[in-house]
Amino acid sequence: MNNQTYYELYRRSSIGTALTDALDDLISEGRIAPQLAMKILSNFDRGITEILAEKVKANLTFKGHLDTYRFCDEVWTFLIKDVTFKFQQGQGQGSSVSADKVKIVSCNSKKPGEQ
Amino acid sequence: MLHGMVKVPGYPVAEEEISGTTFEFWSSLAEFLLDPENVAESDIPSLIAAGKKEIMQAIEEFWTKIQIPPHTESLKWTKDLRDGFTSFRKDVADLVEVAYGILGLELFDRLISQVISALANSQAGGAVAWEQIEASLFCLNSLSDCLGDEPEEDESLKVLFRSRLFNILADFGNQIPLRVRQTAVHMIGSYAVFFERWANFLPTVLNFLFVAISTPALARNASKSISSLCSSCRSTLTSELSVFLYQYELFSATPTADDIAKERVLCAISYVIQALPSESQKLDSLGRILGYVDKDAQQFLTILPQHPEAAKELGVSTLQCLVAIGKGLQAPDDIPIILAGEGGGQGPPSFWEQESGLAIQRRILHIIQTLVGSLAEDGEMIDAACAVFRTGFAETAPGPFVFPPRVVTEFLLERANRGVRVETVLSTASTMVSSHSLDGSPDISTEVGFFLELILGLAERLQNPQEDPEMSQGLVEFINRLFSRYITVIVHYQPRERIEMLLWFVMNALQVRETLVKKAACTFWASLVSFAADDRPELQASINSFVHLCGPALAEKLVWGIGGGASRSEVDSLTEPLKKMIARQVKAKTWLSASLSRNGFPSPNLSEKDKTVFLNKIMTLRGKRGTNQIAKEFWLSSRGSDFAC
């Protein structure tokens, strides 16, 4: 059995919170047990990590002013101001989106000890 | 060995899958060389020199790999293989960008030299290796974001843009693979910053781009690059306006003129018009581009009786062209901002509010009203018309698209009264209110009053926000915009009973299933319970009376939601008005205590002790951030779930 653990940070994404809300409703209605919901979320953690790493090819670049950077417990936190994101779309030029403030939290794609 | 892996024969993905496995190695090597760790100081120069040589060789090998295959070859590929090859090229672009960090100018020079050599070869009687030129342009494109403000690479780029390349590309009599022109078009747009510094190179590339937009496969990208250049270099291009207008006239007359390309080119021309030094100088050019839009509007009217579907498409496209012009005429972001008190207020009428300037505005309005009115209130036309008005909302100075609020309000209310696209009307009205809430902007209390009547009518008709969540959301979001400057319109409205009806409507919105409605209502209540107008005691007293009227019910709704009635993801939103209530309202504890005292409310899973502990904790925190965590724990306890994540 694969005992590898995956980061749970994607549970806080829009898709993760939607899944959690749906599981909450199913538990409240007595249609599934909490343990099953935990397993589903664990599968979600694995699935989204693998899909993002292997299947998602969309690229974007961004530029801005780095206001704060922090590295603690293998987690980087960046606070960036006046950011412009450029989305690459195929052969042509993509669109761009601006934001006043952006916070990026990133973890090492490989956990310590992982191959 | 690694070089050997990159040089494996065959097109990547389609014929071999080995070369792509080496990307990570080469990227890691380049990143390592940027900051070598665990290497003796004395060894670093020789290490970097050796590493650079290897990386440059790898880039050359990948450059060979990304060359586009002959058309006959790629036709045999499946879609997956073509997508895989495209993805491979993107990975090479990423590698080139990383490699630039260590190779710098040398990489630029190498790529540009390749292009020049390939062109020189053709002058000597040989064939032009277009696939090689395309590969070099593709790599150069990936470096466009790497340039600083005054880079050395400008000298290399000058060599490229001074060459015959773009003149050759502009001659569509030459048989050149389409992909080469596509990549060249893309590249020009990416280097807009270079052309800002060296405007003398603009005529050559713009000539190529304007010729390219007549080719359907190139039109959209070429128009995007034109737009990018005109935005960046608008001040230097004002002398070329008449040429641009002529080119647009030629392009728009072609049967295959792409709608999106038309919009972008009009936007591009408008950027340049915006840069003209005086308002009166803009009149002539504006009049001409509006003439093209007018022509499309007349064509719309002509085909409408026989071909209503085609006419609608044309009508929407025409309005989108107006939107593009409006956006192009917006003042750039990097101009001085007038601080509060330094300007604004009522000055003499601007150019656009008198005579010839006003005539332009009336012309735009006439086009909008003709198109919208002719199609019996079609929803898409109304959306597009509202988008035209929005382009003026962002402006702080008068302009052709800065319509008087009275005019915009009349248009929006007429649409709403006919029951068409009410959500768009509300959203547009909200944006108008926001833009007129800034310091120095004109006061639009009268217009807000008209919209408030509309809002009240809608709330009375709906009764329950669950009846139409989308409209309810628009309604609540409009009211949310009033807090910064126009809250008095609500407070002074008579009869007061209608305002109370509205408050109960927004109260009930806290229990609607749809999250966005709930969040909008949470924002409203957070603003209301924390509203402070210390310098206006009468206003504050009125707000307080509303809060005291609604306080107990609000406490009950919030407790219901945080006590398991809402979704887990909505708890943070519901906690905001709770925190504000606790921080600002003396009776908060009384209201909350009363709602929690009900047996079995908000959840039978909670004991009296649970509720008491919850209340004490949140009151102790007095609205501070820790309240969110307490609320989440309360939600979990209420749901009685072991499912904590």
CSV table of N, CA, C and O in Angstrom, one decimal, chain B residues 497-599:
chain,number,residue,atom,x,y,z
B,497,GLU,N,-41.0,52.9,5.8
B,497,GLU,CA,-41.4,51.5,5.8
B,497,GLU,C,-40.8,50.7,4.6
B,497,GLU,O,-40.5,49.5,4.7
B,498,ARG,N,-40.6,51.4,3.5
B,498,ARG,CA,-40.0,50.7,2.3
B,498,ARG,C,-38.6,50.4,2.6
B,498,ARG,O,-38.1,49.4,2.1
B,499,ILE,N,-37.9,51.3,3.3
B,499,ILE,CA,-36.5,51.0,3.6
B,499,ILE,C,-36.4,49.8,4.6
B,499,ILE,O,-35.5,48.9,4.5
B,500,GLU,N,-37.3,49.8,5.5
B,500,GLU,CA,-37.3,48.7,6.4
B,500,GLU,C,-37.6,47.3,5.7
B,500,GLU,O,-37.0,46.3,6.0
B,501,MET,N,-38.5,47.4,4.7
B,501,MET,CA,-38.7,46.2,3.9
B,501,MET,C,-37.5,45.8,3.2
B,501,MET,O,-37.1,44.6,3.1
B,502,LEU,N,-36.7,46.7,2.7
B,502,LEU,CA,-35.4,46.4,2.0
B,502,LEU,C,-34.5,45.8,3.0
B,502,LEU,O,-33.8,44.8,2.7
B,503,LEU,N,-34.4,46.3,4.2
B,503,LEU,CA,-33.5,45.7,5.2
B,503,LEU,C,-33.9,44.3,5.5
B,503,LEU,O,-33.0,43.4,5.6
B,504,TRP,N,-35.1,44.0,5.6
B,504,TRP,CA,-35.5,42.6,5.9
B,504,TRP,C,-35.2,41.7,4.7
B,504,TRP,O,-34.9,40.5,4.8
B,505,PHE,N,-35.3,42.3,3.5
B,505,PHE,CA,-34.9,41.5,2.3
B,505,PHE,C,-33.5,41.1,2.4
B,505,PHE,O,-33.1,40.0,2.2
B,506,VAL,N,-32.6,42.1,2.7
B,506,VAL,CA,-31.2,41.8,2.8
B,506,VAL,C,-30.9,40.9,4.0
B,506,VAL,O,-30.0,40.1,4.0
B,507,MET,N,-31.7,41.0,5.1
B,507,MET,CA,-31.6,40.1,6.2
B,507,MET,C,-31.8,38.6,5.7
B,507,MET,O,-31.1,37.7,6.1
B,508,ASN,N,-32.9,38.5,5.0
B,508,ASN,CA,-33.2,37.1,4.5
B,508,ASN,C,-32.2,36.6,3.5
B,508,ASN,O,-32.0,35.4,3.4
B,509,ALA,N,-31.5,37.5,2.9
B,509,ALA,CA,-30.4,37.1,2.0
B,509,ALA,C,-29.3,36.3,2.7
B,509,ALA,O,-28.5,35.6,2.0
B,510,LEU,N,-29.2,36.5,4.0
B,510,LEU,CA,-28.2,35.7,4.8
B,510,LEU,C,-28.5,34.2,4.8
B,510,LEU,O,-27.6,33.5,5.2
B,511,GLN,N,-29.7,33.9,4.4
B,511,GLN,CA,-30.0,32.4,4.5
B,511,GLN,C,-30.3,31.8,3.1
B,511,GLN,O,-30.8,30.7,3.0
B,512,VAL,N,-30.0,32.6,2.1
B,512,VAL,CA,-30.1,32.1,0.7
B,512,VAL,C,-29.1,31.0,0.5
B,512,VAL,O,-28.0,31.1,1.0
B,513,ARG,N,-29.4,30.0,-0.3
B,513,ARG,CA,-28.5,28.9,-0.6
B,513,ARG,C,-27.2,29.4,-1.3
B,513,ARG,O,-26.1,28.9,-1.1
B,514,GLU,N,-27.4,30.3,-2.3
B,514,GLU,CA,-26.3,30.7,-3.1
B,514,GLU,C,-25.3,31.6,-2.4
B,514,GLU,O,-25.6,32.6,-1.8
B,515,THR,N,-24.0,31.1,-2.5
B,515,THR,CA,-23.0,31.8,-1.7
B,515,THR,C,-22.8,33.2,-1.9
B,515,THR,O,-22.6,34.0,-1.0
B,516,LEU,N,-22.8,33.6,-3.2
B,516,LEU,CA,-22.5,35.0,-3.6
B,516,LEU,C,-23.6,36.0,-3.0
B,516,LEU,O,-23.2,37.1,-2.6
B,517,VAL,N,-24.8,35.6,-2.9
B,517,VAL,CA,-25.8,36.4,-2.3
B,517,VAL,C,-25.5,36.6,-0.8
B,517,VAL,O,-25.6,37.7,-0.3
B,518,LYS,N,-25.2,35.5,-0.2
B,518,LYS,CA,-24.9,35.5,1.2
B,518,LYS,C,-23.7,36.4,1.5
B,518,LYS,O,-23.8,37.2,2.4
B,519,LYS,N,-22.7,36.3,0.7
B,519,LYS,CA,-21.5,37.1,0.9
B,519,LYS,C,-21.8,38.6,0.7
B,519,LYS,O,-21.3,39.4,1.5
B,520,ALA,N,-22.6,38.9,-0.3
B,520,ALA,CA,-23.0,40.3,-0.5
B,520,ALA,C,-23.8,40.8,0.7
B,520,ALA,O,-23.5,41.9,1.2
B,521,ALA,N,-24.7,40.0,1.3
B,521,ALA,CA,-25.4,40.4,2.4
B,521,ALA,C,-24.5,40.6,3.6
B,521,ALA,O,-24.7,41.5,4.4
B,522,CYS,N,-23.6,39.7,3.8
B,522,CYS,CA,-22.6,39.8,4.9
B,522,CYS,C,-21.9,41.1,4.8
B,522,CYS,O,-21.7,41.8,5.9
B,523,THR,N,-21.5,41.5,3.6
B,523,THR,CA,-20.7,42.8,3.5
B,523,THR,C,-21.6,43.9,3.9
B,523,THR,O,-21.2,44.9,4.5
B,524,PHE,N,-22.9,43.9,3.4
B,524,PHE,CA,-23.8,44.9,3.8
B,524,PHE,C,-24.0,45.1,5.3
B,524,PHE,O,-23.8,46.2,5.8
B,525,TRP,N,-24.2,44.0,6.0
B,525,TRP,CA,-24.4,44.1,7.4
B,525,TRP,C,-23.2,44.5,8.2
B,525,TRP,O,-23.2,45.2,9.2
B,526,ALA,N,-22.0,44.0,7.7
B,526,ALA,CA,-20.8,44.4,8.3
B,526,ALA,C,-20.6,45.9,8.2
B,526,ALA,O,-20.2,46.6,9.1
B,527,SER,N,-21.0,46.5,7.0
B,527,SER,CA,-20.8,47.9,6.8
B,527,SER,C,-21.8,48.7,7.7
B,527,SER,O,-21.5,49.7,8.3
B,528,LEU,N,-23.0,48.2,7.8
B,528,LEU,CA,-24.1,48.9,8.5
B,528,LEU,C,-23.8,49.0,10.0
B,528,LEU,O,-23.9,50.0,10.6
B,529,VAL,N,-23.5,47.8,10.6
B,529,VAL,CA,-23.3,47.8,12.0
B,529,VAL,C,-22.0,48.5,12.5
B,529,VAL,O,-21.9,48.9,13.6
B,530,SER,N,-21.1,48.7,11.5
B,530,SER,CA,-19.9,49.4,11.9
B,530,SER,C,-19.8,50.8,11.3
B,530,SER,O,-18.8,51.5,11.4
B,531,PHE,N,-20.9,51.3,10.8
B,531,PHE,CA,-20.9,52.6,10.2
B,531,PHE,C,-20.7,53.7,11.2
B,531,PHE,O,-21.3,53.7,12.2
B,532,ALA,N,-19.8,54.6,10.9
B,532,ALA,CA,-19.4,55.7,11.9
B,532,ALA,C,-19.5,57.0,11.2
B,532,ALA,O,-18.8,57.2,10.2
B,533,ALA,N,-20.3,57.9,11.7
B,533,ALA,CA,-20.3,59.3,11.1
B,533,ALA,C,-20.3,60.2,12.3
B,533,ALA,O,-21.3,60.9,12.5
B,534,ASP,N,-19.2,60.3,12.9
B,534,ASP,CA,-19.1,61.1,14.2
B,534,ASP,C,-19.4,62.6,13.9
B,534,ASP,O,-19.9,63.3,14.8
B,535,ASP,N,-19.1,63.0,12.7
B,535,ASP,CA,-19.3,64.5,12.4
B,535,ASP,C,-20.7,64.8,11.9
B,535,ASP,O,-21.0,65.9,11.6
B,536,ARG,N,-21.5,63.7,11.8
B,536,ARG,CA,-22.9,63.9,11.4
B,536,ARG,C,-23.8,63.2,12.3
B,536,ARG,O,-24.3,62.1,12.0
B,537,PRO,N,-24.1,63.7,13.4
B,537,PRO,CA,-24.9,63.0,14.5
B,537,PRO,C,-26.3,62.6,14.0
B,537,PRO,O,-26.7,61.5,14.4
B,538,GLU,N,-26.9,63.4,13.2
B,538,GLU,CA,-28.2,63.0,12.8
B,538,GLU,C,-28.2,61.8,11.9
B,538,GLU,O,-29.0,60.8,12.0
B,539,LEU,N,-27.2,61.7,11.0
B,539,LEU,CA,-27.0,60.5,10.1
B,539,LEU,C,-26.7,59.3,11.0
B,539,LEU,O,-27.3,58.2,10.8
B,540,GLN,N,-25.8,59.5,12.0
B,540,GLN,CA,-25.5,58.4,12.8
B,540,GLN,C,-26.7,57.9,13.6
B,540,GLN,O,-26.9,56.7,13.7
B,541,ALA,N,-27.5,58.8,14.0
B,541,ALA,CA,-28.7,58.4,14.8
B,541,ALA,C,-29.6,57.6,13.9
B,541,ALA,O,-30.2,56.6,14.4
B,542,SER,N,-29.8,58.0,12.7
B,542,SER,CA,-30.7,57.2,11.8
B,542,SER,C,-30.1,55.8,11.5
B,542,SER,O,-30.9,54.8,11.6
B,543,ILE,N,-28.8,55.7,11.3
B,543,ILE,CA,-28.2,54.4,11.1
B,543,ILE,C,-28.4,53.5,12.3
B,543,ILE,O,-28.7,52.4,12.3
B,544,ASN,N,-28.2,54.2,13.5
B,544,ASN,CA,-28.3,53.4,14.7
B,544,ASN,C,-29.7,52.9,14.9
B,544,ASN,O,-29.9,51.8,15.4
B,545,SER,N,-30.7,53.7,14.5
B,545,SER,CA,-32.1,53.2,14.6
B,545,SER,C,-32.3,52.0,13.7
B,545,SER,O,-33.0,51.0,14.1
B,546,PHE,N,-31.7,52.0,12.5
B,546,PHE,CA,-31.8,50.8,11.7
B,546,PHE,C,-31.2,49.6,12.3
B,546,PHE,O,-31.7,48.5,12.3
B,547,VAL,N,-30.0,49.8,12.9
B,547,VAL,CA,-29.2,48.7,13.5
B,547,VAL,C,-30.0,48.1,14.7
B,547,VAL,O,-30.1,46.9,14.8
B,548,HIS,N,-30.6,49.0,15.5
B,548,HIS,CA,-31.3,48.5,16.6
B,548,HIS,C,-32.6,47.8,16.2
B,548,HIS,O,-33.0,46.9,16.9
B,549,LEU,N,-33.2,48.3,15.1
B,549,LEU,CA,-34.3,47.6,14.6
B,549,LEU,C,-34.0,46.1,14.2
B,549,LEU,O,-34.7,45.2,14.5
B,550,CYS,N,-32.8,46.0,13.6
B,550,CYS,CA,-32.5,44.7,12.9
B,550,CYS,C,-31.5,43.9,13.8
B,550,CYS,O,-31.3,42.7,13.5
B,551,GLY,N,-31.0,44.5,14.8
B,551,GLY,CA,-29.9,43.8,15.6
B,551,GLY,C,-30.3,42.4,16.1
B,551,GLY,O,-29.5,41.4,15.8
B,552,PRO,N,-31.4,42.2,16.8
B,552,PRO,CA,-31.8,40.9,17.3
B,552,PRO,C,-31.9,39.8,16.1
B,552,PRO,O,-31.4,38.7,16.2
B,553,ALA,N,-32.6,40.2,15.0
B,553,ALA,CA,-32.7,39.3,13.9
B,553,ALA,C,-31.4,39.0,13.3
B,553,ALA,O,-31.1,37.9,12.8
B,554,LEU,N,-30.5,40.0,13.2
B,554,LEU,CA,-29.2,39.8,12.6
B,554,LEU,C,-28.4,38.8,13.4
B,554,LEU,O,-27.8,37.9,12.9
B,555,ALA,N,-28.5,39.0,14.7
B,555,ALA,CA,-27.7,38.1,15.6
B,555,ALA,C,-28.2,36.6,15.4
B,555,ALA,O,-27.5,35.7,15.3
B,556,GLU,N,-29.5,36.5,15.2
B,556,GLU,CA,-30.1,35.2,15.1
B,556,GLU,C,-29.7,34.5,13.7
B,556,GLU,O,-29.3,33.4,13.7
B,557,LYS,N,-29.7,35.4,12.7
B,557,LYS,CA,-29.3,34.8,11.4
B,557,LYS,C,-27.8,34.4,11.4
B,557,LYS,O,-27.4,33.4,10.8
B,558,LEU,N,-27.0,35.2,12.0
B,558,LEU,CA,-25.5,34.9,12.0
B,558,LEU,C,-25.3,33.7,12.9
B,558,LEU,O,-24.5,32.8,12.5
B,559,VAL,N,-26.0,33.5,14.0
B,559,VAL,CA,-25.8,32.4,14.8
B,559,VAL,C,-26.3,31.1,14.1
B,559,VAL,O,-25.7,30.1,14.1
B,560,TRP,N,-27.4,31.3,13.4
B,560,TRP,CA,-27.9,30.2,12.6
B,560,TRP,C,-26.8,29.7,11.6
B,560,TRP,O,-26.6,28.5,11.4
B,561,GLY,N,-26.2,30.6,10.9
B,561,GLY,CA,-25.2,30.3,9.8
B,561,GLY,C,-24.0,29.7,10.4
B,561,GLY,O,-23.5,28.6,10.0
B,562,ILE,N,-23.4,30.4,11.4
B,562,ILE,CA,-22.2,29.9,12.0
B,562,ILE,C,-22.5,28.6,12.8
B,562,ILE,O,-21.6,27.8,13.0
B,563,GLY,N,-23.7,28.4,13.2
B,563,GLY,CA,-24.1,27.2,14.0
B,563,GLY,C,-24.5,26.1,13.1
B,563,GLY,O,-25.3,25.2,13.5
B,564,GLY,N,-23.9,26.0,11.9
B,564,GLY,CA,-24.1,24.9,11.0
B,564,GLY,C,-25.1,25.1,9.9
B,564,GLY,O,-25.2,24.2,9.0
B,565,GLY,N,-25.9,26.2,9.9
B,565,GLY,CA,-26.8,26.4,8.9
B,565,GLY,C,-26.2,26.7,7.5
B,565,GLY,O,-26.7,26.4,6.4
B,566,ALA,N,-25.0,27.4,7.6
B,566,ALA,CA,-24.3,27.7,6.3
B,566,ALA,C,-23.3,26.7,6.0
B,566,ALA,O,-23.0,25.8,6.8
B,567,SER,N,-22.7,26.8,4.8
B,567,SER,CA,-21.6,25.8,4.5
B,567,SER,C,-20.3,26.2,5.2
B,567,SER,O,-20.2,27.4,5.7
B,568,ARG,N,-19.4,25.3,5.3
B,568,ARG,CA,-18.2,25.5,6.0
B,568,ARG,C,-17.4,26.7,5.4
B,568,ARG,O,-16.9,27.5,6.1
B,569,SER,N,-17.4,26.8,4.1
B,569,SER,CA,-16.7,27.8,3.4
B,569,SER,C,-17.3,29.2,3.6
B,569,SER,O,-16.6,30.2,3.2
B,570,GLU,N,-18.5,29.3,4.1
B,570,GLU,CA,-19.1,30.6,4.3
B,570,GLU,C,-19.0,31.1,5.7
B,570,GLU,O,-19.4,32.3,6.0
B,571,VAL,N,-18.4,30.4,6.5
B,571,VAL,CA,-18.2,30.8,8.0
B,571,VAL,C,-17.4,32.1,8.1
B,571,VAL,O,-17.8,33.0,8.8
B,572,ASP,N,-16.3,32.1,7.3
B,572,ASP,CA,-15.5,33.4,7.4
B,572,ASP,C,-16.3,34.6,7.0
B,572,ASP,O,-16.2,35.7,7.6
B,573,SER,N,-17.1,34.5,6.0
B,573,SER,CA,-17.9,35.6,5.5
B,573,SER,C,-18.9,36.0,6.6
B,573,SER,O,-19.1,37.2,6.9
B,574,LEU,N,-19.5,35.1,7.2
B,574,LEU,CA,-20.5,35.3,8.2
B,574,LEU,C,-19.9,35.9,9.5
B,574,LEU,O,-20.5,36.7,10.3
B,575,THR,N,-18.6,35.6,9.7
B,575,THR,CA,-17.9,36.0,10.9
B,575,THR,C,-17.6,37.5,10.8
B,575,THR,O,-17.5,38.2,11.9
B,576,GLU,N,-17.5,38.1,9.6
B,576,GLU,CA,-17.2,39.5,9.5
B,576,GLU,C,-18.2,40.4,10.2
B,576,GLU,O,-17.9,41.2,11.0
B,577,PRO,N,-19.5,40.3,9.8
B,577,PRO,CA,-20.5,41.1,10.5
B,577,PRO,C,-20.6,40.8,12.0
B,577,PRO,O,-20.9,41.7,12.8
B,578,LEU,N,-20.3,39.6,12.3
B,578,LEU,CA,-20.4,39.2,13.8
B,578,LEU,C,-19.3,40.0,14.5
B,578,LEU,O,-19.5,40.6,15.6
B,579,LYS,N,-18.1,40.0,14.0
B,579,LYS,CA,-17.0,40.7,14.6
B,579,LYS,C,-17.3,42.2,14.7
B,579,LYS,O,-17.0,42.9,15.8
B,580,LYS,N,-17.8,42.8,13.6
B,580,LYS,CA,-18.1,44.2,13.6
B,580,LYS,C,-19.2,44.5,14.7
B,580,LYS,O,-19.2,45.5,15.4
B,581,MET,N,-20.2,43.6,14.7
B,581,MET,CA,-21.3,43.9,15.7
B,581,MET,C,-20.7,43.9,17.1
B,581,MET,O,-21.0,44.7,17.9
B,582,ILE,N,-19.9,42.9,17.4
B,582,ILE,CA,-19.3,42.8,18.8
B,582,ILE,C,-18.5,44.0,19.1
B,582,ILE,O,-18.5,44.5,20.2
B,583,ALA,N,-17.7,44.5,18.1
B,583,ALA,CA,-16.8,45.6,18.3
B,583,ALA,C,-17.5,46.9,18.5
B,583,ALA,O,-17.0,47.8,19.2
B,584,ARG,N,-18.6,47.1,17.8
B,584,ARG,CA,-19.2,48.4,17.7
B,584,ARG,C,-20.6,48.6,18.3
B,584,ARG,O,-21.0,49.7,18.5
B,585,GLN,N,-21.3,47.5,18.6
B,585,GLN,CA,-22.6,47.6,19.2
B,585,GLN,C,-22.7,47.2,20.6
B,585,GLN,O,-22.3,46.0,21.0
B,586,VAL,N,-23.1,48.1,21.4
B,586,VAL,CA,-23.2,47.8,22.9
B,586,VAL,C,-24.1,46.7,23.2
B,586,VAL,O,-23.9,45.9,24.2
B,587,LYS,N,-25.1,46.5,22.4
B,587,LYS,CA,-26.1,45.5,22.7
B,587,LYS,C,-25.8,44.1,22.1
B,587,LYS,O,-26.7,43.2,22.1
B,588,ALA,N,-24.7,44.0,21.5
B,588,ALA,CA,-24.3,42.8,20.8
B,588,ALA,C,-24.5,41.5,21.6
B,588,ALA,O,-25.1,40.5,21.2
B,589,LYS,N,-24.0,41.6,22.9
B,589,LYS,CA,-24.1,40.4,23.8
B,589,LYS,C,-25.5,40.1,24.1
B,589,LYS,O,-25.9,38.9,24.1
B,590,THR,N,-26.3,41.1,24.3
B,590,THR,CA,-27.8,40.9,24.6
B,590,THR,C,-28.4,40.1,23.4
B,590,THR,O,-29.2,39.2,23.6
B,591,TRP,N,-28.2,40.7,22.2
B,591,TRP,CA,-28.8,40.1,21.0
B,591,TRP,C,-28.3,38.6,20.8
B,591,TRP,O,-29.1,37.7,20.5
B,592,LEU,N,-27.0,38.4,20.9
B,592,LEU,CA,-26.5,37.1,20.7
B,592,LEU,C,-27.0,36.1,21.8
B,592,LEU,O,-27.3,35.0,21.5
B,593,SER,N,-27.0,36.6,23.0
B,593,SER,CA,-27.4,35.8,24.1
B,593,SER,C,-28.9,35.3,23.9
B,593,SER,O,-29.2,34.2,24.2
B,594,ALA,N,-29.7,36.3,23.5
B,594,ALA,CA,-31.1,36.0,23.3
B,594,ALA,C,-31.3,34.9,22.2
B,594,ALA,O,-32.1,33.9,22.4
B,595,SER,N,-30.5,34.9,21.1
B,595,SER,CA,-30.7,33.9,20.1
B,595,SER,C,-30.2,32.6,20.5
B,595,SER,O,-30.7,31.6,20.2
B,596,LEU,N,-29.1,32.6,21.3
B,596,LEU,CA,-28.5,31.3,21.7
B,596,LEU,C,-29.3,30.7,22.8
B,596,LEU,O,-29.2,29.5,23.1
B,597,SER,N,-30.1,31.4,23.5
B,597,SER,CA,-30.9,30.9,24.6
B,597,SER,C,-32.0,30.0,24.2
B,597,SER,O,-32.5,29.2,25.0
B,598,ARG,N,-32.4,30.0,22.9
B,598,ARG,CA,-33.5,29.2,22.4
B,598,ARG,C,-33.0,27.7,22.5
B,598,ARG,O,-31.9,27.4,22.0
B,599,ASN,N,-33.9,26.9,23.0
B,599,ASN,CA,-33.6,25.5,23.1
B,599,ASN,C,-33.4,24.8,21.7
B,599,ASN,O,-34.2,25.0,20.8
